[in-house]
């Protein structure tokens, strides 16, 4: 009986990408590349456990972007890709897997049928790689000139995940050798490596342009839904307003059953609107004592969870706060960071705007604060 584990190697520093964080922590349609690489393997019935391998400086980044996923606790990688895989194999050894799939964290578009093909081929084989025929004509160059045309007969481009019998891969790595993929080390043992059809969509994000390409490929498989939310709460004299997940010190407070965070309530309703399961009052009735004084982050987090449960991925949030007082501008970035943290979005995908109503109406008279929000969420087509 096969027991298959998967390793997702994401310990690289991705220097070609620029920016502060390695490329596997860049967002692709609302989720990090690393997270997407993990999710397909975690969701696959044929895989018993998934082990992430992360960079020495990336524990916090990983926890933020993937910490809620049911993977094994991540292990820290080594100085090279092969060294990272060896650390993963050492961590997996006590868990009793018969086979292991090794996948690159930089391949976020992995789809289940490819995993199926690898696993099926491992029934009879000890090593399996997915590969695509090379379609372009290949030439060797010297400086800027063509030095010859390469016969592409029999040439393929190899992807991950690559599948191995556990003992074979352990033997391949035993000498501590380096290779650009694991199959390269297995080949040196003389063990036959089987080839299955790769997936043209399973691209490796290497250059910044690849991220744009991956976004377009994902766009073809998703449909957007837009939800809107609106809320009002009354103001009275007090010692601070809870708004957008933060407390703004001022001589006012908002009144409500919960903490009365009108901005988070509008955002919660906007997210709930994309899954059509009623509104914040349906999920958290104001008649229930347990929501008295509640932190509205709980409501927004639950809405985020409901969206995720339907396969939705939040692409963007846009919030408008309508009030005369307090002034929002000085607190905008703190609100944005808080909302980004609750929803798991990058802050640049959380827009916060504010307006007065020219002293007109209840907001203009300072009797209350209103907020409206729109959420754009991508769902599987
Ligand atoms: Mg409310």
CSV table of C-alpha atoms and ligand atoms in Angstrom, one decimal:
chain,number,residue,atom,x,y,z
A,1,UNK,CA,0.0,0.0,0.0
A,2,UNK,CA,1.4,3.4,-1.0
A,3,UNK,CA,1.8,6.1,1.5
A,4,UNK,CA,2.8,9.3,-0.3
A,5,UNK,CA,4.1,12.4,1.2
A,6,UNK,CA,4.9,15.6,-0.7
A,7,UNK,CA,7.6,18.2,-0.1
A,8,UNK,CA,7.3,21.7,-1.4
A,9,UNK,CA,10.7,23.3,-1.7
A,10,UNK,CA,10.5,27.1,-1.1
A,11,UNK,CA,13.8,28.0,0.5
A,12,UNK,CA,15.2,30.0,-2.3
A,13,UNK,CA,15.9,33.7,-2.1
A,14,UNK,CA,14.7,34.5,-5.7
A,15,UNK,CA,17.2,37.3,-6.3
A,16,UNK,CA,16.1,37.7,-9.9
A,17,UNK,CA,12.8,39.1,-8.7
A,18,UNK,CA,13.9,42.1,-6.7
A,19,UNK,CA,11.8,43.4,-3.8
A,20,UNK,CA,12.2,42.5,-0.1
A,21,UNK,CA,10.7,39.1,0.0
A,22,UNK,CA,11.6,35.9,-2.0
A,23,UNK,CA,9.3,35.4,-5.0
A,24,UNK,CA,7.4,32.5,-3.5
A,25,UNK,CA,5.9,35.1,-1.1
A,26,UNK,CA,4.7,37.3,-3.9
A,27,UNK,CA,0.9,37.5,-4.3
A,28,UNK,CA,-0.7,35.9,-7.2
A,29,UNK,CA,-4.4,36.8,-7.4
A,30,UNK,CA,-4.7,37.3,-3.7
A,31,UNK,CA,-2.6,34.4,-2.4
A,32,UNK,CA,1.1,33.8,-2.3
A,33,UNK,CA,2.8,31.7,-4.8
A,34,UNK,CA,3.9,29.3,-2.0
A,35,UNK,CA,0.4,29.0,-0.7
A,36,UNK,CA,-1.0,28.1,-4.1
A,37,UNK,CA,1.8,25.5,-4.6
A,38,UNK,CA,0.9,23.9,-1.2
A,39,UNK,CA,-2.9,24.0,-1.6
A,40,UNK,CA,-3.2,21.6,-4.6
A,41,UNK,CA,-1.1,19.0,-2.8
A,42,UNK,CA,-2.9,19.4,0.5
A,43,UNK,CA,-6.3,19.0,-1.2
A,44,UNK,CA,-5.2,15.8,-3.0
A,45,UNK,CA,-6.7,12.6,-1.6
A,46,UNK,CA,-3.6,10.5,-2.6
A,47,UNK,CA,-1.2,12.5,-0.5
A,48,UNK,CA,-1.0,11.8,3.3
A,49,UNK,CA,1.0,14.9,4.3
A,50,UNK,CA,2.7,17.9,2.9
A,51,UNK,CA,6.0,19.3,4.2
A,52,UNK,CA,7.1,22.8,3.3
A,53,UNK,CA,10.8,23.7,3.2
A,54,UNK,CA,11.4,27.4,3.9
A,55,UNK,CA,14.3,29.8,4.0
A,56,UNK,CA,16.1,30.5,7.2
A,57,UNK,CA,14.7,34.1,7.3
A,58,UNK,CA,11.2,33.2,6.2
A,59,UNK,CA,9.5,31.7,9.3
A,60,UNK,CA,7.4,34.8,9.8
A,61,UNK,CA,6.6,35.2,6.1
A,62,UNK,CA,5.5,31.6,5.9
A,63,UNK,CA,3.4,31.8,9.0
A,64,UNK,CA,1.6,34.9,7.7
A,65,UNK,CA,0.9,33.5,4.2
A,66,UNK,CA,0.5,29.7,4.9
A,67,UNK,CA,0.4,29.3,8.6
A,68,UNK,CA,-3.3,28.4,8.7
A,69,UNK,CA,-2.9,25.5,6.2
A,70,UNK,CA,-2.9,21.9,7.4
A,71,UNK,CA,0.7,21.2,6.3
A,72,UNK,CA,3.4,19.6,8.5
A,73,UNK,CA,5.4,22.3,10.3
A,74,UNK,CA,7.9,23.7,7.9
A,75,UNK,CA,11.6,22.7,8.0
A,76,UNK,CA,14.4,25.2,7.2
A,77,UNK,CA,16.2,24.6,4.0
A,78,UNK,CA,20.0,24.2,3.4
A,79,UNK,CA,22.5,26.1,1.3
A,80,UNK,CA,21.3,24.6,-2.0
A,81,UNK,CA,18.1,23.1,-3.4
A,82,UNK,CA,19.5,19.6,-3.0
A,83,UNK,CA,20.6,20.3,0.6
A,84,UNK,CA,17.0,21.5,1.3
A,85,UNK,CA,15.5,18.3,-0.1
A,86,UNK,CA,17.9,16.3,2.1
A,87,UNK,CA,16.7,18.2,5.2
A,88,UNK,CA,13.1,17.4,4.1
A,89,UNK,CA,13.9,13.7,3.7
A,90,UNK,CA,15.4,13.6,7.2
A,91,UNK,CA,12.3,15.2,8.6
A,92,UNK,CA,10.0,12.8,6.7
A,93,UNK,CA,12.0,9.6,7.6
A,94,UNK,CA,10.2,8.8,10.8
A,95,UNK,CA,6.8,9.3,9.3
A,96,UNK,CA,6.8,6.1,7.3
A,97,UNK,CA,6.0,7.2,3.8
A,98,UNK,CA,6.7,4.8,0.9
A,99,UNK,CA,6.9,7.5,-1.7
A,100,UNK,CA,7.5,11.2,-1.9
A,101,UNK,CA,6.7,13.9,-4.4
A,102,UNK,CA,9.1,16.9,-4.6
A,103,UNK,CA,7.5,20.1,-5.9
A,104,UNK,CA,8.9,23.6,-6.4
A,105,UNK,CA,7.2,26.3,-4.4
A,106,UNK,CA,7.6,28.5,-7.5
A,107,UNK,CA,5.0,26.5,-9.5
A,108,UNK,CA,1.7,27.9,-8.2
A,109,UNK,CA,-0.5,26.5,-11.0
A,110,UNK,CA,-0.2,22.8,-10.2
A,111,UNK,CA,-3.4,21.0,-11.0
A,112,UNK,CA,-4.7,17.7,-9.6
A,113,UNK,CA,-4.7,15.7,-12.8
A,114,UNK,CA,-0.9,16.0,-13.1
A,115,UNK,CA,-0.5,14.8,-9.5
A,116,UNK,CA,-2.8,11.9,-10.5
A,117,UNK,CA,-0.5,11.0,-13.4
A,118,UNK,CA,2.6,11.0,-11.2
A,119,UNK,CA,1.0,8.9,-8.5
A,120,UNK,CA,-0.3,6.4,-11.0
A,121,UNK,CA,3.1,6.0,-12.6
A,122,UNK,CA,4.7,5.3,-9.1
A,123,UNK,CA,2.7,2.1,-8.8
A,124,UNK,CA,5.1,0.4,-11.2
A,125,UNK,CA,8.0,2.9,-11.2
A,126,UNK,CA,10.5,4.1,-8.6
A,127,UNK,CA,11.0,7.5,-10.2
A,128,UNK,CA,8.7,9.7,-12.3
A,129,UNK,CA,9.0,13.1,-13.8
A,130,UNK,CA,6.4,15.2,-15.7
A,131,UNK,CA,7.7,16.5,-19.0
A,132,UNK,CA,6.6,18.5,-22.0
A,133,UNK,CA,7.9,18.0,-25.5
A,134,UNK,CA,10.0,20.9,-26.7
A,135,UNK,CA,8.0,22.7,-29.4
A,136,UNK,CA,10.4,25.6,-30.3
A,137,UNK,CA,13.4,25.0,-32.5
A,138,UNK,CA,16.5,25.0,-30.4
A,139,UNK,CA,19.7,26.7,-31.3
A,140,UNK,CA,23.1,27.0,-29.7
A,141,UNK,CA,24.4,30.5,-29.6
A,142,UNK,CA,27.8,32.1,-29.3
A,143,UNK,CA,27.6,35.8,-28.2
A,144,UNK,CA,24.7,37.1,-30.3
A,145,UNK,CA,25.1,34.7,-33.2
A,146,UNK,CA,23.6,31.3,-33.9
A,147,UNK,CA,26.3,28.6,-33.7
A,148,UNK,CA,24.1,25.7,-34.7
A,149,UNK,CA,20.7,24.1,-34.6
A,150,UNK,CA,20.1,21.5,-32.0
A,151,UNK,CA,18.2,18.3,-33.0
A,152,UNK,CA,15.2,18.4,-30.6
A,153,UNK,CA,14.3,14.7,-31.2
A,154,UNK,CA,13.8,13.2,-27.8
A,155,UNK,CA,14.3,16.4,-25.9
A,156,UNK,CA,11.7,17.3,-23.2
A,157,UNK,CA,11.4,20.1,-20.6
A,158,UNK,CA,11.0,18.6,-17.1
A,159,UNK,CA,8.7,20.0,-14.4
A,160,UNK,CA,7.8,19.2,-10.8
A,161,UNK,CA,6.3,17.5,-8.9
A,162,UNK,CA,8.7,14.6,-9.4
A,163,UNK,CA,7.8,11.4,-7.7
A,164,UNK,CA,10.1,8.8,-6.1
A,165,UNK,CA,10.1,5.7,-4.0
A,166,UNK,CA,11.4,7.0,-0.6
A,167,UNK,CA,14.4,4.7,-0.4
A,168,UNK,CA,15.5,5.5,-4.0
A,169,UNK,CA,15.5,9.2,-3.3
A,170,UNK,CA,17.2,8.8,0.0
A,171,UNK,CA,20.0,6.8,-1.8
A,172,UNK,CA,20.2,9.4,-4.5
A,173,UNK,CA,20.8,12.1,-2.0
A,174,UNK,CA,23.1,10.0,0.3
A,175,UNK,CA,26.3,11.3,-1.2
A,176,UNK,CA,25.3,15.0,-0.8
A,177,UNK,CA,25.6,15.7,-4.5
A,178,UNK,CA,24.0,18.6,-6.2
A,179,UNK,CA,21.7,18.7,-9.2
A,180,UNK,CA,19.1,21.1,-10.5
A,181,UNK,CA,16.4,18.5,-10.0
A,182,UNK,CA,16.0,15.3,-7.9
A,183,UNK,CA,15.6,13.1,-10.9
A,184,UNK,CA,19.2,14.1,-12.0
A,185,UNK,CA,20.5,12.5,-8.8
A,186,UNK,CA,18.4,9.4,-9.3
A,187,UNK,CA,19.6,9.0,-12.9
A,188,UNK,CA,23.2,8.8,-11.5
A,189,UNK,CA,22.1,5.7,-9.6
A,190,UNK,CA,21.1,4.0,-12.8
A,191,UNK,CA,17.5,3.8,-11.6
A,192,UNK,CA,15.1,4.2,-14.6
A,193,UNK,CA,13.2,7.5,-14.5
A,194,UNK,CA,9.7,7.3,-16.1
A,195,UNK,CA,8.2,10.2,-17.9
A,196,UNK,CA,4.6,11.3,-17.8
A,197,UNK,CA,2.9,14.1,-19.7
A,198,UNK,CA,3.4,17.4,-18.0
A,199,UNK,CA,1.0,20.3,-17.8
A,200,UNK,CA,1.6,23.4,-20.0
A,201,UNK,CA,-0.1,25.5,-17.3
A,202,UNK,CA,2.3,24.3,-14.6
A,203,UNK,CA,4.7,27.1,-15.2
A,204,UNK,CA,7.7,28.0,-13.0
A,205,UNK,CA,7.6,31.6,-11.9
A,206,UNK,CA,11.1,32.7,-12.5
A,207,UNK,CA,11.0,36.3,-13.9
A,208,UNK,CA,8.5,39.0,-12.9
A,209,UNK,CA,6.9,38.6,-16.3
A,210,UNK,CA,6.0,35.0,-15.3
A,211,UNK,CA,3.9,36.4,-12.5
A,212,UNK,CA,1.8,38.4,-15.0
A,213,UNK,CA,1.5,35.3,-17.2
A,214,UNK,CA,0.4,33.2,-14.3
A,215,UNK,CA,-2.2,35.8,-13.3
A,216,UNK,CA,-3.6,35.7,-16.8
A,217,UNK,CA,-3.7,31.9,-16.8
A,218,UNK,CA,-5.6,32.0,-13.5
A,219,UNK,CA,-7.9,34.6,-14.8
A,220,UNK,CA,-9.2,32.2,-17.4
A,221,UNK,CA,-10.3,29.8,-14.8
A,222,UNK,CA,-12.0,32.1,-12.4
A,223,UNK,CA,-15.1,34.4,-12.4
A,224,UNK,CA,-15.3,37.5,-10.3
A,225,UNK,CA,-18.2,38.4,-8.0
A,226,UNK,CA,-18.6,41.8,-6.4
A,227,UNK,CA,-20.4,42.2,-3.1
A,228,UNK,CA,-21.4,45.4,-1.4
A,229,UNK,CA,-22.0,46.4,2.2
A,230,UNK,CA,-23.4,49.4,4.0
A,231,UNK,CA,-23.7,50.2,7.7
A,232,UNK,CA,-24.5,53.0,10.1
A,233,UNK,CA,-23.8,53.4,13.8
A,234,UNK,CA,-24.8,56.2,16.1
A,235,UNK,CA,-22.2,58.5,17.8
A,236,UNK,CA,-22.3,59.7,21.3
A,237,UNK,CA,-19.8,61.5,23.6
A,238,UNK,CA,-17.0,59.0,24.6
A,239,UNK,CA,-13.3,58.3,24.8
A,240,UNK,CA,-12.6,56.8,21.4
A,241,UNK,CA,-14.1,55.4,18.2
A,242,UNK,CA,-13.4,51.8,17.1
A,243,UNK,CA,-13.2,52.1,13.3
A,244,UNK,CA,-11.5,49.9,10.7
A,245,UNK,CA,-10.2,47.6,13.3
A,246,UNK,CA,-8.3,50.2,15.3
A,247,UNK,CA,-9.2,52.6,18.1
A,248,UNK,CA,-9.1,56.3,17.2
A,249,UNK,CA,-8.7,58.4,20.4
A,250,UNK,CA,-11.3,61.3,20.3
A,251,UNK,CA,-14.2,62.6,22.4
A,252,UNK,CA,-16.7,60.3,20.7
A,253,UNK,CA,-17.7,56.7,20.6
A,254,UNK,CA,-19.9,54.5,18.4
A,255,UNK,CA,-22.9,52.8,19.9
A,256,UNK,CA,-23.8,49.2,19.0
A,257,UNK,CA,-24.3,45.7,20.3
A,258,UNK,CA,-20.7,44.8,19.3
A,259,UNK,CA,-17.8,47.2,19.3
A,260,UNK,CA,-19.9,49.0,16.6
A,261,UNK,CA,-17.0,49.1,14.1
A,262,UNK,CA,-19.2,50.4,11.2
A,263,UNK,CA,-16.3,50.0,8.7
A,264,UNK,CA,-15.6,46.3,9.5
A,265,UNK,CA,-19.4,45.7,9.4
A,266,UNK,CA,-19.7,47.1,5.9
A,267,UNK,CA,-16.7,45.0,4.8
A,268,UNK,CA,-18.1,41.9,6.4
A,269,UNK,CA,-21.4,42.4,4.5
A,270,UNK,CA,-19.5,43.0,1.2
A,271,UNK,CA,-17.7,39.7,1.6
A,272,UNK,CA,-20.9,37.9,2.6
A,273,UNK,CA,-22.6,39.3,-0.4
A,274,UNK,CA,-20.2,37.4,-2.7
A,275,UNK,CA,-21.4,34.1,-1.2
A,276,UNK,CA,-25.1,35.0,-0.8
A,277,UNK,CA,-25.6,33.7,2.7
A,278,UNK,CA,-27.3,36.7,4.2
A,279,UNK,CA,-25.8,39.5,6.2
A,280,UNK,CA,-23.9,40.2,9.4
A,281,UNK,CA,-27.1,40.2,11.3
A,282,UNK,CA,-28.0,36.8,10.1
A,283,UNK,CA,-24.7,35.3,11.2
A,284,UNK,CA,-24.2,37.3,14.4
A,285,UNK,CA,-27.7,38.3,15.6
A,286,UNK,CA,-27.6,41.4,17.8
A,287,UNK,CA,-30.1,39.5,20.1
A,288,UNK,CA,-27.3,37.1,21.1
A,289,UNK,CA,-25.5,38.0,24.3
A,290,UNK,CA,-22.2,36.5,23.2
A,291,UNK,CA,-21.7,39.2,20.6
A,292,UNK,CA,-22.1,42.0,23.2
A,293,UNK,CA,-19.0,44.2,22.9
A,294,UNK,CA,-17.5,41.8,20.4
A,295,UNK,CA,-14.4,42.7,18.4
A,296,UNK,CA,-15.7,43.1,14.9
A,297,UNK,CA,-12.6,41.5,13.5
A,298,UNK,CA,-14.3,38.2,14.5
A,299,UNK,CA,-17.1,39.0,12.0
A,300,UNK,CA,-14.8,39.9,9.2
A,301,UNK,CA,-12.7,36.8,9.8
A,302,UNK,CA,-15.8,34.6,9.7
A,303,UNK,CA,-16.9,36.2,6.4
A,304,UNK,CA,-13.4,35.6,5.0
A,305,UNK,CA,-13.7,32.0,6.1
A,306,UNK,CA,-17.1,31.6,4.5
A,307,UNK,CA,-15.7,33.0,1.2
A,308,UNK,CA,-12.7,30.6,1.4
A,309,UNK,CA,-15.0,27.7,2.1
A,310,UNK,CA,-16.8,28.4,-1.2
A,311,UNK,CA,-13.4,28.4,-3.0
A,312,UNK,CA,-13.4,32.2,-3.3
A,313,UNK,CA,-10.2,34.3,-3.1
A,314,UNK,CA,-10.5,37.9,-2.2
A,315,UNK,CA,-9.0,40.1,-4.9
A,316,UNK,CA,-9.7,43.5,-3.6
A,317,UNK,CA,-11.6,45.4,-0.9
A,318,UNK,CA,-12.7,49.0,-1.2
A,319,UNK,CA,-14.1,50.9,1.8
A,320,UNK,CA,-15.6,54.4,2.1
A,321,UNK,CA,-16.2,55.9,5.5
A,322,UNK,CA,-18.6,58.9,5.7
A,323,UNK,CA,-18.2,61.2,8.6
A,324,UNK,CA,-17.2,64.7,9.8
A,325,UNK,CA,-15.3,63.4,12.9
A,326,UNK,CA,-12.9,61.8,13.6
A,327,UNK,CA,-10.6,62.6,10.7
A,328,UNK,CA,-9.7,59.4,8.9
A,329,UNK,CA,-6.5,60.5,7.0
A,330,UNK,CA,-4.0,60.2,9.9
A,331,UNK,CA,-5.3,56.7,10.7
A,332,UNK,CA,-5.7,55.3,7.1
A,333,UNK,CA,-2.5,53.3,7.0
A,334,UNK,CA,-3.1,51.7,10.4
A,335,UNK,CA,-6.6,50.7,9.4
A,336,UNK,CA,-5.4,49.3,6.1
A,337,UNK,CA,-2.7,47.2,7.8
A,338,UNK,CA,-5.3,45.9,10.3
A,339,UNK,CA,-7.8,45.0,7.6
A,340,UNK,CA,-5.1,43.4,5.5
A,341,UNK,CA,-4.0,41.3,8.5
A,342,UNK,CA,-7.6,40.1,9.2
A,343,UNK,CA,-8.4,39.2,5.6
A,344,UNK,CA,-4.9,37.9,4.6
A,345,UNK,CA,-4.7,40.4,1.8
A,346,UNK,CA,-1.7,42.4,0.8
A,347,UNK,CA,-2.3,46.0,2.1
A,348,UNK,CA,-2.3,47.4,-1.5
A,349,UNK,CA,-5.4,45.3,-2.1
A,350,UNK,CA,-7.3,47.1,0.7
A,351,UNK,CA,-8.5,50.5,-0.3
A,352,UNK,CA,-9.7,52.9,2.3
A,353,UNK,CA,-11.4,56.2,1.4
A,354,UNK,CA,-13.1,58.8,3.5
A,355,UNK,CA,-15.5,61.7,2.8
A,356,UNK,CA,-17.6,64.1,4.7
A,357,UNK,CA,-21.1,64.8,3.6
A,358,UNK,CA,-20.7,68.6,3.5
A,359,UNK,CA,-22.4,68.9,6.9
A,360,UNK,CA,-25.6,67.5,5.3
A,361,UNK,CA,-27.7,64.7,6.8
A,362,UNK,CA,-27.1,62.6,9.9
A,363,UNK,CA,-23.4,62.2,9.1
A,364,UNK,CA,-23.1,65.9,8.5
A,365,UNK,CA,-24.6,66.7,11.8
A,366,UNK,CA,-22.2,64.3,13.5
A,367,UNK,CA,-25.0,62.0,14.7
A,368,UNK,CA,-23.4,58.9,13.3
A,369,UNK,CA,-20.9,57.3,11.0
A,370,UNK,CA,-21.8,55.5,7.8
A,371,UNK,CA,-19.6,53.1,5.8
A,372,UNK,CA,-19.9,51.4,2.5
A,373,UNK,CA,-17.7,48.7,1.0
A,374,UNK,CA,-17.2,46.7,-2.1
A,375,UNK,CA,-15.5,43.3,-2.2
A,376,UNK,CA,-14.2,41.7,-5.4
A,377,UNK,CA,-13.8,38.0,-5.0
A,378,UNK,CA,-12.6,35.4,-7.5
A,379,UNK,CA,-14.4,32.1,-7.6
A,380,UNK,CA,-13.6,28.9,-9.6
A,381,UNK,CA,-15.4,29.0,-12.9
B,1,LIG,MG1,-23.3,47.4,12.3
